[in-house]
């Protein structure tokens, strides 16, 4: 186990809002953070000790980054898994390891892996060309969601299909790339489970938020979820199994569909802190960002107990983020990511409201 004491230097690959919030959490632990990102003025850079600007395959810059850091983590799912291996080979530890990242980056591999460890994903079929789509759709019950195997997030690279859909159009929509077709799931609600696992294998599991999406993008997470104690316990068990099976270090999020009979199907997992865990900063002693940093730095994990009922709302685009002042006077806690440039639907902040 490698323990990084206060005063240590933690590297974060990626410069987005998750890196920004991880960096602020690391600062509370007495760490300095160096960001590695392709862009010079990222929102994570602006709250961190230093930034190295470089591409994720620039070996010279990555070597400089690795040599400056005591330990490295990442905040962005589309960093090549080979980048993590390159850094590890130089001799700087990276948590979580590349096995988790590599698996989550390919929806087909991810689903096969989940199946292999006894976590049922939505029924799916491999799609290598437009001609595979209609036969698979029939087998999956006539309604489905076509998703690119790689590079998809927040509903991007996806097309909804039914018997009347044109498979060639759908194939074009997702960019004519290898894909999976998932059965369309008539779920009752969506939840997620956030598991923190330390280098010693000990876990802390946060309560399961209920998540509302619109157009594939998360709108809000509410605690407690309106689910049975049985479903809550089952979700936590699946999250624990996932983290153990990956020998994971850090925070991992497992997104689940809750079916009308209370059973659970996995949607996907993310090997990083997660949008559906933003509420933890106000509702728990130690939120997901600091908990992740504790795991990465070899510190003992904090209890994940939730003290209050709470709702997290995403602030999407300029219209939502412009409400920060009203949210503040209403007693909510707006968190503004200070991204350069707005854009419709872009995640620009979030707001936590304590319900009781
Ligand atoms: P994803 O980017 O794959 O997490 O999908 C974003 C959202 O789209 C999910 O959170 C669901 O609300 C919805 N969705 C994704 N896959 C399915 C599915 N197979 N059936 C029904 N809804 C889905």
mmCIF file of C-alpha atoms and ligand atoms in Angstrom:
data_model
loop_
_atom_site.group_PDB
_atom_site.id
_atom_site.type_symbol
_atom_site.label_atom_id
_atom_site.label_comp_id
_atom_site.label_asym_id
_atom_site.label_seq_id
_atom_site.Cartn_x
_atom_site.Cartn_y
_atom_site.Cartn_z
ATOM 1 C CA UNK A 1 0.000 0.000 0.000
ATOM 2 C CA UNK A 2 1.315 3.414 -0.933
ATOM 3 C CA UNK A 3 0.348 6.178 1.489
ATOM 4 C CA UNK A 4 0.693 9.781 0.336
ATOM 5 C CA UNK A 5 0.979 12.194 3.275
ATOM 6 C CA UNK A 6 -0.232 15.812 3.230
ATOM 7 C CA UNK A 7 2.201 17.829 1.129
ATOM 8 C CA UNK A 8 2.198 15.132 -1.560
ATOM 9 C CA UNK A 9 1.509 15.768 -5.220
ATOM 10 C CA UNK A 10 -1.461 14.122 -6.885
ATOM 11 C CA UNK A 11 -1.813 14.132 -10.666
ATOM 12 C CA UNK A 12 -5.189 14.172 -12.399
ATOM 13 C CA UNK A 13 -5.575 13.254 -16.055
ATOM 14 C CA UNK A 14 -8.360 15.415 -17.482
ATOM 15 C CA UNK A 15 -9.379 19.016 -16.916
ATOM 16 C CA UNK A 16 -13.178 18.917 -16.575
ATOM 17 C CA UNK A 17 -15.507 19.605 -13.680
ATOM 18 C CA UNK A 18 -14.866 16.243 -12.012
ATOM 19 C CA UNK A 19 -11.136 17.059 -11.969
ATOM 20 C CA UNK A 20 -11.940 20.493 -10.608
ATOM 21 C CA UNK A 21 -13.935 19.056 -7.719
ATOM 22 C CA UNK A 22 -11.356 16.304 -7.056
ATOM 23 C CA UNK A 23 -8.636 18.939 -6.979
ATOM 24 C CA UNK A 24 -10.509 21.044 -4.431
ATOM 25 C CA UNK A 25 -11.054 17.921 -2.303
ATOM 26 C CA UNK A 26 -7.350 17.008 -2.513
ATOM 27 C CA UNK A 27 -6.468 20.528 -1.381
ATOM 28 C CA UNK A 28 -8.516 19.952 1.783
ATOM 29 C CA UNK A 29 -6.296 16.924 2.439
ATOM 30 C CA UNK A 30 -3.180 19.097 2.144
ATOM 31 C CA UNK A 31 -2.215 17.820 -1.309
ATOM 32 C CA UNK A 32 -1.086 19.791 -4.320
ATOM 33 C CA UNK A 33 -2.667 18.774 -7.614
ATOM 34 C CA UNK A 34 -1.112 18.837 -11.078
ATOM 35 C CA UNK A 35 -3.600 18.603 -13.938
ATOM 36 C CA UNK A 36 -2.673 16.950 -17.237
ATOM 37 C CA UNK A 37 -4.984 18.016 -20.049
ATOM 38 C CA UNK A 38 -4.838 18.819 -23.760
ATOM 39 C CA UNK A 39 -6.335 22.280 -23.169
ATOM 40 C CA UNK A 40 -4.451 25.128 -21.445
ATOM 41 C CA UNK A 41 -7.294 26.816 -19.603
ATOM 42 C CA UNK A 42 -9.358 23.929 -18.261
ATOM 43 C CA UNK A 43 -11.758 24.476 -15.364
ATOM 44 C CA UNK A 44 -9.733 22.025 -13.246
ATOM 45 C CA UNK A 45 -6.473 23.885 -13.945
ATOM 46 C CA UNK A 46 -7.860 27.036 -12.464
ATOM 47 C CA UNK A 47 -8.159 25.506 -8.964
ATOM 48 C CA UNK A 48 -4.946 23.442 -9.102
ATOM 49 C CA UNK A 49 -1.292 24.032 -8.266
ATOM 50 C CA UNK A 50 -0.079 23.462 -11.813
ATOM 51 C CA UNK A 51 -1.027 22.144 -15.241
ATOM 52 C CA UNK A 52 0.886 20.245 -17.879
ATOM 53 C CA UNK A 53 -0.686 20.773 -21.290
ATOM 54 C CA UNK A 54 -0.256 17.760 -23.531
ATOM 55 C CA UNK A 55 -1.993 15.145 -25.625
ATOM 56 C CA UNK A 56 -2.848 11.836 -23.936
ATOM 57 C CA UNK A 57 -0.302 10.080 -26.159
ATOM 58 C CA UNK A 58 2.554 12.585 -25.786
ATOM 59 C CA UNK A 59 5.151 10.368 -24.119
ATOM 60 C CA UNK A 60 7.564 13.207 -23.331
ATOM 61 C CA UNK A 61 4.913 15.257 -21.543
ATOM 62 C CA UNK A 62 3.466 12.179 -19.802
ATOM 63 C CA UNK A 63 6.958 11.289 -18.544
ATOM 64 C CA UNK A 64 7.354 14.787 -17.094
ATOM 65 C CA UNK A 65 3.888 14.482 -15.492
ATOM 66 C CA UNK A 66 4.614 11.050 -13.996
ATOM 67 C CA UNK A 67 7.947 12.156 -12.597
ATOM 68 C CA UNK A 68 6.367 15.130 -10.832
ATOM 69 C CA UNK A 69 3.531 13.233 -9.144
ATOM 70 C CA UNK A 70 3.436 10.848 -6.167
ATOM 71 C CA UNK A 71 0.282 9.199 -7.476
ATOM 72 C CA UNK A 72 -2.033 9.762 -10.438
ATOM 73 C CA UNK A 73 -5.752 9.387 -11.061
ATOM 74 C CA UNK A 74 -8.135 10.436 -13.855
ATOM 75 C CA UNK A 75 -11.449 12.211 -14.203
ATOM 76 C CA UNK A 76 -12.311 11.525 -17.816
ATOM 77 C CA UNK A 77 -13.435 8.206 -19.228
ATOM 78 C CA UNK A 78 -12.065 8.546 -22.732
ATOM 79 C CA UNK A 79 -8.400 8.705 -21.785
ATOM 80 C CA UNK A 80 -6.695 5.775 -23.535
ATOM 81 C CA UNK A 81 -6.117 2.871 -21.132
ATOM 82 C CA UNK A 82 -2.617 2.679 -22.675
ATOM 83 C CA UNK A 83 -1.857 6.126 -21.180
ATOM 84 C CA UNK A 84 -2.364 4.667 -17.688
ATOM 85 C CA UNK A 85 -0.128 1.697 -18.533
ATOM 86 C CA UNK A 86 2.576 4.010 -19.875
ATOM 87 C CA UNK A 87 2.601 5.998 -16.605
ATOM 88 C CA UNK A 88 2.620 2.821 -14.481
ATOM 89 C CA UNK A 89 5.603 1.522 -16.479
ATOM 90 C CA UNK A 90 7.534 4.679 -15.627
ATOM 91 C CA UNK A 91 6.969 3.767 -11.971
ATOM 92 C CA UNK A 92 4.211 6.129 -10.798
ATOM 93 C CA UNK A 93 1.087 4.388 -9.475
ATOM 94 C CA UNK A 94 -2.225 5.112 -11.162
ATOM 95 C CA UNK A 95 -5.549 4.439 -9.409
ATOM 96 C CA UNK A 96 -7.960 3.119 -10.575
ATOM 97 C CA UNK A 97 -5.967 0.737 -12.788
ATOM 98 C CA UNK A 98 -6.322 0.493 -16.558
ATOM 99 C CA UNK A 99 -8.334 -2.771 -16.383
ATOM 100 C CA UNK A 100 -11.394 -0.871 -15.135
ATOM 101 C CA UNK A 101 -10.990 1.968 -17.618
ATOM 102 C CA UNK A 102 -10.366 -0.350 -20.578
ATOM 103 C CA UNK A 103 -13.434 -2.432 -19.742
ATOM 104 C CA UNK A 104 -15.797 0.529 -19.356
ATOM 105 C CA UNK A 105 -14.631 2.108 -22.618
ATOM 106 C CA UNK A 106 -16.090 -0.657 -24.765
ATOM 107 C CA UNK A 107 -19.800 -1.291 -24.150
ATOM 108 C CA UNK A 108 -19.533 -4.833 -25.495
ATOM 109 C CA UNK A 109 -16.612 -5.769 -23.232
ATOM 110 C CA UNK A 110 -18.341 -4.042 -20.338
ATOM 111 C CA UNK A 111 -21.558 -6.020 -20.747
ATOM 112 C CA UNK A 112 -19.702 -9.318 -21.195
ATOM 113 C CA UNK A 113 -17.693 -8.565 -18.064
ATOM 114 C CA UNK A 114 -20.796 -7.653 -16.038
ATOM 115 C CA UNK A 115 -22.452 -10.893 -17.158
ATOM 116 C CA UNK A 116 -19.346 -12.876 -16.209
ATOM 117 C CA UNK A 117 -19.454 -11.585 -12.614
ATOM 118 C CA UNK A 118 -23.192 -12.149 -12.209
ATOM 119 C CA UNK A 119 -24.419 -8.579 -12.734
ATOM 120 C CA UNK A 120 -27.130 -8.766 -15.400
ATOM 121 C CA UNK A 121 -27.005 -5.998 -18.018
ATOM 122 C CA UNK A 122 -29.937 -5.106 -20.282
ATOM 123 C CA UNK A 123 -30.202 -7.865 -22.940
ATOM 124 C CA UNK A 124 -27.917 -6.924 -25.828
ATOM 125 C CA UNK A 125 -26.492 -8.001 -29.181
ATOM 126 C CA UNK A 126 -23.246 -7.207 -30.930
ATOM 127 C CA UNK A 127 -23.679 -5.051 -34.047
ATOM 128 C CA UNK A 128 -20.923 -4.842 -36.669
ATOM 129 C CA UNK A 129 -22.952 -3.422 -39.559
ATOM 130 C CA UNK A 130 -26.412 -2.115 -40.508
ATOM 131 C CA UNK A 131 -27.433 -5.612 -41.656
ATOM 132 C CA UNK A 132 -27.080 -6.954 -38.078
ATOM 133 C CA UNK A 133 -29.608 -4.501 -36.668
ATOM 134 C CA UNK A 134 -33.081 -5.795 -37.637
ATOM 135 C CA UNK A 135 -32.481 -9.495 -36.822
ATOM 136 C CA UNK A 136 -31.065 -8.485 -33.425
ATOM 137 C CA UNK A 137 -33.937 -6.074 -32.786
ATOM 138 C CA UNK A 138 -36.440 -8.865 -33.368
ATOM 139 C CA UNK A 139 -34.660 -11.148 -30.902
ATOM 140 C CA UNK A 140 -34.567 -8.343 -28.313
ATOM 141 C CA UNK A 141 -38.328 -7.780 -28.376
ATOM 142 C CA UNK A 142 -38.772 -5.232 -31.199
ATOM 143 C CA UNK A 143 -37.638 -2.062 -29.393
ATOM 144 C CA UNK A 144 -34.050 -1.144 -28.653
ATOM 145 C CA UNK A 145 -31.294 1.402 -28.236
ATOM 146 C CA UNK A 146 -28.325 1.246 -30.593
ATOM 147 C CA UNK A 147 -25.160 2.497 -28.897
ATOM 148 C CA UNK A 148 -21.643 2.903 -30.273
ATOM 149 C CA UNK A 149 -19.248 0.564 -28.466
ATOM 150 C CA UNK A 150 -16.790 3.372 -27.694
ATOM 151 C CA UNK A 151 -16.736 7.143 -27.164
ATOM 152 C CA UNK A 152 -20.387 7.509 -26.099
ATOM 153 C CA UNK A 153 -21.535 9.469 -23.056
ATOM 154 C CA UNK A 154 -24.639 11.388 -21.920
ATOM 155 C CA UNK A 155 -26.772 9.686 -24.555
ATOM 156 C CA UNK A 156 -24.402 10.601 -27.411
ATOM 157 C CA UNK A 157 -23.685 7.997 -30.097
ATOM 158 C CA UNK A 158 -27.125 6.440 -29.531
ATOM 159 C CA UNK A 159 -30.273 5.814 -31.596
ATOM 160 C CA UNK A 160 -33.647 4.509 -30.419
ATOM 161 C CA UNK A 161 -35.175 1.880 -32.662
ATOM 162 C CA UNK A 162 -38.416 0.038 -33.261
ATOM 163 C CA UNK A 163 -39.774 -2.125 -36.074
ATOM 164 C CA UNK A 164 -40.465 0.950 -38.233
ATOM 165 C CA UNK A 165 -36.913 2.314 -37.987
ATOM 166 C CA UNK A 166 -34.541 2.389 -40.921
ATOM 167 C CA UNK A 167 -31.472 0.387 -39.855
ATOM 168 C CA UNK A 168 -29.213 2.182 -42.340
ATOM 169 C CA UNK A 169 -30.258 5.584 -40.927
ATOM 170 C CA UNK A 170 -29.703 4.346 -37.360
ATOM 171 C CA UNK A 171 -26.271 3.019 -38.311
ATOM 172 C CA UNK A 172 -25.453 6.445 -39.804
ATOM 173 C CA UNK A 173 -26.726 8.254 -36.671
ATOM 174 C CA UNK A 174 -24.179 6.506 -34.498
ATOM 175 C CA UNK A 175 -21.369 7.136 -37.003
ATOM 176 C CA UNK A 176 -21.221 3.691 -38.686
ATOM 177 C CA UNK A 177 -18.999 2.279 -35.958
ATOM 178 C CA UNK A 178 -19.050 -1.048 -34.070
ATOM 179 C CA UNK A 179 -22.017 -0.981 -31.726
ATOM 180 C CA UNK A 180 -24.278 -2.875 -29.368
ATOM 181 C CA UNK A 181 -28.031 -3.032 -29.601
ATOM 182 C CA UNK A 182 -29.736 -3.086 -26.211
ATOM 183 C CA UNK A 183 -33.321 -4.114 -25.611
ATOM 184 C CA UNK A 184 -35.392 -1.057 -24.718
ATOM 185 C CA UNK A 185 -35.951 -1.390 -20.987
ATOM 186 C CA UNK A 186 -39.305 -0.274 -19.545
ATOM 187 C CA UNK A 187 -37.784 0.451 -16.169
ATOM 188 C CA UNK A 188 -39.699 1.834 -13.208
ATOM 189 C CA UNK A 189 -36.866 4.119 -12.182
ATOM 190 C CA UNK A 190 -33.114 4.564 -12.457
ATOM 191 C CA UNK A 191 -30.706 4.426 -9.548
ATOM 192 C CA UNK A 192 -26.951 4.249 -9.153
ATOM 193 C CA UNK A 193 -24.603 2.974 -6.523
ATOM 194 C CA UNK A 194 -21.308 4.646 -5.645
ATOM 195 C CA UNK A 195 -18.670 2.450 -4.085
ATOM 196 C CA UNK A 196 -15.379 3.667 -2.671
ATOM 197 C CA UNK A 197 -12.733 0.955 -2.367
ATOM 198 C CA UNK A 198 -9.374 1.506 -0.690
ATOM 199 C CA UNK A 199 -5.987 0.031 -1.546
ATOM 200 C CA UNK A 200 -6.555 -2.398 1.343
ATOM 201 C CA UNK A 201 -9.774 -3.672 -0.288
ATOM 202 C CA UNK A 202 -12.062 -2.114 2.330
ATOM 203 C CA UNK A 203 -15.179 -0.469 0.933
ATOM 204 C CA UNK A 204 -17.581 2.311 1.833
ATOM 205 C CA UNK A 205 -20.826 2.397 -0.129
ATOM 206 C CA UNK A 206 -22.949 5.531 -0.404
ATOM 207 C CA UNK A 207 -26.739 5.401 -0.412
ATOM 208 C CA UNK A 208 -28.312 4.800 -3.844
ATOM 209 C CA UNK A 209 -29.626 7.979 -5.521
ATOM 210 C CA UNK A 210 -32.688 7.920 -7.756
ATOM 211 C CA UNK A 211 -31.720 9.529 -11.052
ATOM 212 C CA UNK A 212 -33.901 11.401 -13.535
ATOM 213 C CA UNK A 213 -32.612 11.681 -17.084
ATOM 214 C CA UNK A 214 -33.968 13.681 -19.967
ATOM 215 C CA UNK A 215 -32.688 13.143 -23.490
ATOM 216 C CA UNK A 216 -29.939 10.890 -22.093
ATOM 217 C CA UNK A 217 -28.594 13.617 -19.767
ATOM 218 C CA UNK A 218 -28.883 13.490 -15.978
ATOM 219 C CA UNK A 219 -31.271 16.152 -14.665
ATOM 220 C CA UNK A 220 -31.357 15.311 -10.971
ATOM 221 C CA UNK A 221 -30.477 12.777 -8.285
ATOM 222 C CA UNK A 222 -32.698 12.438 -5.218
ATOM 223 C CA UNK A 223 -32.106 10.760 -1.881
ATOM 224 C CA UNK A 224 -33.653 8.628 -0.639
ATOM 225 C CA UNK A 225 -34.616 6.737 -3.783
ATOM 226 C CA UNK A 226 -38.205 5.534 -3.819
ATOM 227 C CA UNK A 227 -37.226 1.852 -3.764
ATOM 228 C CA UNK A 228 -37.583 -1.035 -1.339
ATOM 229 C CA UNK A 229 -34.937 -1.785 1.265
ATOM 230 C CA UNK A 230 -34.409 -5.055 -0.576
ATOM 231 C CA UNK A 231 -33.609 -3.279 -3.850
ATOM 232 C CA UNK A 232 -31.334 -0.824 -2.030
ATOM 233 C CA UNK A 233 -29.409 -3.662 -0.387
ATOM 234 C CA UNK A 234 -29.240 -5.594 -3.679
ATOM 235 C CA UNK A 235 -27.832 -2.542 -5.497
ATOM 236 C CA UNK A 236 -25.146 -2.085 -2.869
ATOM 237 C CA UNK A 237 -24.241 -5.757 -3.110
ATOM 238 C CA UNK A 238 -23.835 -5.471 -6.902
ATOM 239 C CA UNK A 239 -21.673 -2.363 -6.530
ATOM 240 C CA UNK A 240 -19.500 -4.134 -3.971
ATOM 241 C CA UNK A 241 -19.147 -7.149 -6.260
ATOM 242 C CA UNK A 242 -18.149 -4.900 -9.173
ATOM 243 C CA UNK A 243 -15.485 -3.067 -7.150
ATOM 244 C CA UNK A 244 -14.041 -6.318 -5.772
ATOM 245 C CA UNK A 245 -14.046 -8.034 -9.179
ATOM 246 C CA UNK A 246 -12.051 -5.170 -10.711
ATOM 247 C CA UNK A 247 -9.744 -5.014 -7.651
ATOM 248 C CA UNK A 248 -10.729 -1.383 -7.857
ATOM 249 C CA UNK A 249 -9.179 1.562 -6.017
ATOM 250 C CA UNK A 250 -11.174 4.797 -5.860
ATOM 251 C CA UNK A 251 -14.841 5.611 -6.428
ATOM 252 C CA UNK A 252 -16.761 3.608 -9.026
ATOM 253 C CA UNK A 253 -20.379 4.210 -10.060
ATOM 254 C CA UNK A 254 -22.763 1.504 -11.249
ATOM 255 C CA UNK A 255 -25.928 2.719 -12.998
ATOM 256 C CA UNK A 256 -28.941 0.430 -12.613
ATOM 257 C CA UNK A 257 -32.463 0.144 -13.968
ATOM 258 C CA UNK A 258 -35.067 -0.814 -11.347
ATOM 259 C CA UNK A 259 -37.711 -3.007 -12.946
ATOM 260 C CA UNK A 260 -41.414 -2.999 -11.932
ATOM 261 C CA UNK A 261 -40.885 -6.253 -9.961
ATOM 262 C CA UNK A 262 -38.002 -4.643 -8.036
ATOM 263 C CA UNK A 263 -35.255 -6.567 -9.832
ATOM 264 C CA UNK A 264 -32.191 -4.705 -11.104
ATOM 265 C CA UNK A 265 -30.501 -4.555 -14.513
ATOM 266 C CA UNK A 266 -27.152 -2.850 -15.044
ATOM 267 C CA UNK A 267 -26.952 0.004 -17.527
ATOM 268 C CA UNK A 268 -23.231 0.761 -17.274
ATOM 269 C CA UNK A 269 -20.449 1.538 -14.857
ATOM 270 C CA UNK A 270 -18.095 4.509 -14.715
ATOM 271 C CA UNK A 271 -14.588 4.046 -13.264
ATOM 272 C CA UNK A 272 -14.506 7.481 -11.652
ATOM 273 C CA UNK A 273 -16.398 9.888 -9.465
ATOM 274 C CA UNK A 274 -19.837 10.386 -10.936
ATOM 275 C CA UNK A 275 -22.452 13.050 -11.563
ATOM 276 C CA UNK A 276 -24.991 11.017 -9.534
ATOM 277 C CA UNK A 277 -22.661 11.311 -6.511
ATOM 278 C CA UNK A 278 -22.447 15.113 -6.341
ATOM 279 C CA UNK A 279 -24.989 15.182 -3.481
ATOM 280 C CA UNK A 280 -22.504 13.389 -1.183
ATOM 281 C CA UNK A 281 -20.541 16.600 -0.580
ATOM 282 C CA UNK A 282 -23.444 18.151 1.351
ATOM 283 C CA UNK A 283 -25.115 15.031 2.760
ATOM 284 C CA UNK A 284 -22.147 13.032 4.086
ATOM 285 C CA UNK A 285 -19.121 13.744 6.263
ATOM 286 C CA UNK A 286 -16.782 13.100 3.330
ATOM 287 C CA UNK A 287 -18.114 13.419 -0.215
ATOM 288 C CA UNK A 288 -17.217 11.287 -3.209
ATOM 289 C CA UNK A 289 -14.349 13.521 -4.417
ATOM 290 C CA UNK A 290 -12.430 13.458 -1.152
ATOM 291 C CA UNK A 291 -13.279 9.791 -0.636
ATOM 292 C CA UNK A 292 -11.794 9.029 -4.066
ATOM 293 C CA UNK A 293 -8.657 10.995 -3.189
ATOM 294 C CA UNK A 294 -8.397 9.161 0.132
ATOM 295 C CA UNK A 295 -8.443 5.831 -1.685
ATOM 296 C CA UNK A 296 -5.921 7.005 -4.286
ATOM 297 C CA UNK A 297 -3.617 8.350 -1.547
ATOM 298 C CA UNK A 298 -3.884 5.196 0.583
ATOM 299 C CA UNK A 299 -5.781 6.928 3.403
ATOM 300 C CA UNK A 300 -8.466 5.156 5.423
ATOM 301 C CA UNK A 301 -11.921 5.667 3.924
ATOM 302 C CA UNK A 302 -14.559 7.683 5.787
ATOM 303 C CA UNK A 303 -18.009 6.298 6.694
ATOM 304 C CA UNK A 304 -20.368 6.901 3.773
ATOM 305 C CA UNK A 305 -23.410 7.479 5.978
ATOM 306 C CA UNK A 306 -25.947 9.980 4.613
ATOM 307 C CA UNK A 307 -27.156 12.499 7.206
ATOM 308 C CA UNK A 308 -29.928 14.335 5.332
ATOM 309 C CA UNK A 309 -32.412 13.858 2.505
ATOM 310 C CA UNK A 310 -31.166 15.814 -0.487
ATOM 311 C CA UNK A 311 -31.642 16.552 -4.190
ATOM 312 C CA UNK A 312 -28.932 17.405 -6.673
ATOM 313 C CA UNK A 313 -30.009 19.306 -9.787
ATOM 314 C CA UNK A 314 -27.699 19.674 -12.744
ATOM 315 C CA UNK A 315 -27.364 23.197 -14.106
ATOM 316 C CA UNK A 316 -27.397 22.651 -17.857
ATOM 317 C CA UNK A 317 -26.548 25.418 -20.296
ATOM 318 C CA UNK A 318 -26.606 29.180 -19.862
ATOM 319 C CA UNK A 319 -30.269 29.354 -18.823
ATOM 320 C CA UNK A 320 -29.814 27.033 -15.821
ATOM 321 C CA UNK A 321 -26.496 28.453 -14.684
ATOM 322 C CA UNK A 322 -27.928 31.986 -14.729
ATOM 323 C CA UNK A 323 -30.212 30.977 -11.808
ATOM 324 C CA UNK A 324 -27.276 30.787 -9.344
ATOM 325 C CA UNK A 325 -28.327 33.908 -7.465
ATOM 326 C CA UNK A 326 -31.904 32.759 -6.932
ATOM 327 C CA UNK A 327 -30.720 29.321 -5.893
ATOM 328 C CA UNK A 328 -28.388 30.926 -3.357
ATOM 329 C CA UNK A 329 -31.142 33.013 -1.787
ATOM 330 C CA UNK A 330 -33.426 29.957 -1.700
ATOM 331 C CA UNK A 331 -30.910 28.155 0.508
ATOM 332 C CA UNK A 332 -29.576 25.767 -2.134
ATOM 333 C CA UNK A 333 -25.858 25.316 -2.729
ATOM 334 C CA UNK A 334 -25.035 26.151 -6.356
ATOM 335 C CA UNK A 335 -21.692 24.855 -7.610
ATOM 336 C CA UNK A 336 -20.440 26.645 -10.713
ATOM 337 C CA UNK A 337 -17.770 24.925 -12.806
ATOM 338 C CA UNK A 338 -16.531 28.142 -14.464
ATOM 339 C CA UNK A 339 -16.261 26.502 -17.864
ATOM 340 C CA UNK A 340 -15.269 28.795 -20.693
ATOM 341 C CA UNK A 341 -18.273 29.013 -23.002
ATOM 342 C CA UNK A 342 -21.814 27.845 -22.393
ATOM 343 C CA UNK A 343 -23.841 25.836 -24.819
ATOM 344 C CA UNK A 344 -27.271 24.249 -24.715
ATOM 345 C CA UNK A 345 -27.403 21.232 -22.408
ATOM 346 C CA UNK A 346 -23.744 21.540 -21.367
ATOM 347 C CA UNK A 347 -23.043 20.647 -17.734
ATOM 348 C CA UNK A 348 -22.027 24.022 -16.280
ATOM 349 C CA UNK A 349 -22.795 23.438 -12.621
ATOM 350 C CA UNK A 350 -25.042 21.708 -10.130
ATOM 351 C CA UNK A 351 -27.020 22.625 -7.078
ATOM 352 C CA UNK A 352 -27.619 20.667 -3.878
ATOM 353 C CA UNK A 353 -30.849 21.258 -1.965
ATOM 354 C CA UNK A 354 -31.315 19.732 1.469
ATOM 355 C CA UNK A 355 -34.847 18.336 1.719
ATOM 356 C CA UNK A 356 -34.954 17.510 5.439
HETATM 357 P P1 LIG B 1 -26.338 5.872 -21.293
HETATM 358 O O1 LIG B 1 -25.561 7.027 -21.901
HETATM 359 O O2 LIG B 1 -26.140 4.595 -21.983
HETATM 360 O O3 LIG B 1 -26.146 5.800 -19.811
HETATM 361 O O4 LIG B 1 -27.888 6.258 -21.502
HETATM 362 C C1 LIG B 1 -28.418 7.468 -20.984
HETATM 363 C C2 LIG B 1 -29.861 7.249 -20.534
HETATM 364 O O5 LIG B 1 -30.658 6.787 -21.624
HETATM 365 C C3 LIG B 1 -30.035 6.215 -19.438
HETATM 366 O O6 LIG B 1 -29.739 6.740 -18.171
HETATM 367 C C4 LIG B 1 -31.517 5.875 -19.638
HETATM 368 O O7 LIG B 1 -32.345 6.882 -19.118
HETATM 369 C C5 LIG B 1 -31.644 5.866 -21.144
HETATM 370 N N1 LIG B 1 -31.357 4.499 -21.657
HETATM 371 C C6 LIG B 1 -30.132 4.013 -21.982
HETATM 372 N N2 LIG B 1 -30.219 2.728 -22.371
HETATM 373 C C7 LIG B 1 -31.511 2.378 -22.302
HETATM 374 C C8 LIG B 1 -32.253 1.166 -22.572
HETATM 375 N N3 LIG B 1 -31.640 0.063 -23.018
HETATM 376 N N4 LIG B 1 -33.590 1.166 -22.383
HETATM 377 C C9 LIG B 1 -34.227 2.300 -21.942
HETATM 378 N N5 LIG B 1 -33.598 3.461 -21.681
HETATM 379 C C10 LIG B 1 -32.259 3.522 -21.846
#
